[in-house]
Amino acid sequence: MQRDYSGVITKIDSIAAKVYADLEKAEIPALQLSTRTKANIRFDDDLNVWKYGKNKTERAANSLDGAYMLLRTMYLVDFIKDMIKEKKSSTLRETYYISEGWNLAKFSSQNESDLLAEDLEVITGCMREDFKLRPEEDGARVIGNLVVEEMTRNNTKKKIHCQDDVGDSGYGIPYNVEKEKLSFKEVDADFIVAIETGGMFDRLVENGFDTDSRAILVHLKGQPARSTRRFIKRLNEEKKLPVLVFTDCDPWSFRIFGSVAYGAIKTAHISEYLATPAAQYLGVTPSDIENYKLPTDTLTTEDVAALKSELEDPRFQDQFWKHEIKLQLNLGKKSEQQALAKYGLDYVTDTYLPEKLSEMGMIKK
Amino acid sequence: MPEAIAYELAKKQKEISVAEFFERNKHILGFGNPTRALITSVKEGVDNALDACEESGILPDIYVELKNQNEEECIVIVEDNGPGIIKQQIPHVFARLLYGSRFHAVRQSRGQQGIGISAVVLYGQLTTGKHAKIISKIQADQPAVLVELAIDTNKNRGEVQHQEIMHWEKPSGTRIEVCLKADYKRGKRFVYEYLQSTSIVNPHARLIFKEADGTEHVFERTADILPKKSEEIKPHPYGVELGTLIKMSKETKARKLASFLKNEFSSMGDRTANAVCDEAHLDRNLNPADMSREQFLELYQAFKRVKIMTPPTECLSPIGETLIRRSLKNETQEISPEFIFTASRPASVYSGNPFQVEVGIVYGGNLPKDKAVKILRFANRIPLLFQQGDCAVTTAIASIDWRRYGLDQPSGTGIPIGPAIFLTHVASTQIPYTSESKEAIADIEEIENEIKLAFREVARKVQMHINKKVRRVKTREKFDLITKILPEIAKKSAHMLNKPVPSLEKVITRIMDVVWIEDVVEYEKVRGKPVQTKLNITAGKEPAESGGWIAKSQIMIVNYKGKPQKFNLYALFPKNAVVGEVKPKPTKVTESYIKWSLESIDPTDKIDLFFELAGLNKGDFDENDLYVQNINPTYVIGADKWEGE
């Protein structure tokens, strides 16, 4: 299936046209884009996710940074146009290395080129996939009673059962999970559990939680990649499966939940593609620390700052989060998923998860 | 009946000889150890030589030689081209303590107590038993006289041991040779330092130092003009002690109290003299010779209660900012400093004694960045080498928060750390030393304050210079990059759209958004003309006639603003320079600046200004000091806001 890229090219050209027009009018060339900060995200009632607000940032050539950004933008869009023409794609890391030949426009770190790719998305409303740019292999994993059909690189469709056709490491989510690449076939499960750490994912697999509790287990691998988030969203919407997020108990894990359920601040321009508004937070909650008497570590100053920042974060303003965050600040403690092993290796699957799931109405006692 | 104890005691009481006094107090006089003795001896010799030359209007040529006799002994030779000393006076000048012409005078001079050189002769005699040799010549057509002197320590008198007439090449001059116990190895370095420092604050002197191994160091003269002669003034009532007051009343010719006050003191007019008499409840017509001690005490106390004008300050002879700068520049050539700034305070007064503070800062170059700044202290053109920690100069420097001026200073007090040399010169009719060895200035509040003010002033200049430089460098960097980046952006966007590359001049102008001022100063030697040596030339003379070095200053102004700009530009120049050609025609030329009211400059247009200065040495003026008026100074790179004269 050949994609039509003419719309992307028009949008890319419009960037060049804006800069060119500025120069012709003897005006300082500038591009405008939404400000990508916590202060500039608003809840979109129609889409049910958090999107950028009205604040705009201008990247203008009257500062050195702005001039560099514009020059790099020109090089990057020209490069993307070439890739579209030649039917190639590149990883973000390759793009960074390609810039070695761009003289003054050379990126000084990959972080810069990644950010610029996101800026381009924000300016054009396109997705990075439209630009033929892809991330490194992220290898997030899935195990559960689910059949996916993937378009292989030989252009043949292949069905994969995510329990029977895979080993212990599960099915690896590809970087492209759009319909032309991947579709969901039969599913026989009650809910999805998205898990932060590999250790806990493997524990649930070893204990057979996917079969015993009819769950689809997804490993988030820390802050989840776009494709992982998109995969969860599509599974939630297309197969009507509830999503439960199971993480460590610290401010950084709460942010992982935020990016799954509400949309991340960095990618708020595509929240509607990535976020799953129906996702629920399972644990470990600060209340769990008290209720289950979990082993803890003391909050660092960074942790405390992050928690306080979350109290200001528009995404965390509901009763549940305000209460839990304040509780954690009072406790001054944090805990890990795997701290549950205090009560034995089966405790998480035999006691903790069933109790939490029934509390949330996912299973009956 | 036993004899009264007092008689017993009287048998032990006797006059202490000068030698004994010296022996007990040699540390106070600067002869505490063999190293110090060497330095003090050179210092006393050179100070005398400089004073003698200056008093007779001769540019000093001073030769210092050290000969290392053996481990313990050293011969010190100091020779000058001064007026010489008549034969009869030689024993008094060189071999009699507390004898001198300056002891009673209220004026700025190097030596004050009259201990100086005789103490060196005495020290030599006490430690080696050898006699001092003096050669003196007072007139070109007369032969020189050689005198060998010893000191009779009981009588405090010089005794001529040997005397002869000899031939000496010099038209006039004095040479002293003393053998003394000294540590040559350790002292040599300090002698060098002392002479180098002396050369900095005495730019009119040429000093030669010959070490024992024959190595010769020459400290060249950098100004061919003698310092302004310091004038003698009468004592000021605020500075006079009761005893001195009584002594003065015995010597005065005045027969009435009011006229005694008027004639013998400075800053005393009819009105003030009468006010003092009234305040002391004393009759103005009282004969001073008939006054009692109690009446003098009344008078003395009344001085403090009456507001009396400060003493005249023209008696002081400061070095001057241009000369300090020039000497510092000359002495720090090897360091190649980034800049030298100086500041000179107006004269001020403490306890009736006029004084004046001058400072200079040498910054950057090869100076170590991680060590405390080097402090050079001078009092009446004498370098102070020891007891830095006890000196008011050090206290004043340490009390300034140098972190504000870009130097390191842990905790915000103390001597700052950084690549700098701080020079301080205090000139006064009476330097308040902490001790007789004259190594440190006492903590007098007024002096400390003036030193602080002077350093703050010079530090501000340093800071302004650095800020200006940083701003210029930043803007230039931006300019360079914009002029490279923008064409690339244009090329790329044109390429993608298949359109011609647009012209960028106006956009670059709008991005720069400044008025750019750049200047350069060059020196041209005017051939076939004598080097101009006088500094005090009044403005307005033809520079072509004066010859020497001509400083040529070129100023370029480019308008990188979007709109035409019209403003006034001021270029400052040193007070002693003479303005030559100025292009275009200036609106005003004063003795310190040139003012142009510039025509409106259109965007991207450039104008050039030019002026010449004569009467300066090469390097006296190597950076323009530019100011703008009638334009927002934040638009301007390369000039500051004109704050008025």
PDB file of C-alpha atoms in Angstrom, chain A residues 6 54 69 72 78 81 88 98 115 155 169-170 201 209 231 236 239 301-302 325 338:
ATOM      1  CA  SER A   6       1.601  15.232  -1.217  1.00  0.00           C
ATOM      2  CA  LYS A  54      -3.049  29.461  22.849  1.00  0.00           C
ATOM      3  CA  MET A  69      16.942  26.917  14.590  1.00  0.00           C
ATOM      4  CA  ARG A  72      18.408  23.714  10.812  1.00  0.00           C
ATOM      5  CA  ASP A  78      14.833  19.737   2.673  1.00  0.00           C
ATOM      6  CA  LYS A  81      11.526  16.163   1.141  1.00  0.00           C
ATOM      7  CA  LYS A  88      13.604   6.247   2.193  1.00  0.00           C
ATOM      8  CA  ILE A  98      23.216  13.175   8.605  1.00  0.00           C
ATOM      9  CA  LEU A 115      13.315  18.356  19.623  1.00  0.00           C
ATOM     10  CA  ASN A 155       4.606  -7.204   2.252  1.00  0.00           C
ATOM     11  CA  SER A 169       9.666 -12.045  26.263  1.00  0.00           C
ATOM     12  CA  GLY A 170       6.351 -11.622  24.463  1.00  0.00           C
ATOM     13  CA  PHE A 201       6.189  -7.735  33.842  1.00  0.00           C
ATOM     14  CA  PHE A 209      -1.369 -13.787  35.586  1.00  0.00           C
ATOM     15  CA  PHE A 231      -0.904   0.454  20.685  1.00  0.00           C
ATOM     16  CA  ASN A 236      -8.650   0.179  24.277  1.00  0.00           C
ATOM     17  CA  LYS A 239     -11.554  -3.887  21.519  1.00  0.00           C
ATOM     18  CA  THR A 301      14.797  16.735  47.076  1.00  0.00           C
ATOM     19  CA  GLU A 302      14.210  16.125  43.361  1.00  0.00           C
ATOM     20  CA  ILE A 325       0.319  13.425  46.163  1.00  0.00           C
ATOM     21  CA  GLN A 338       8.747  -5.057  43.430  1.00  0.00           C
TER      22      GLN A 338
END
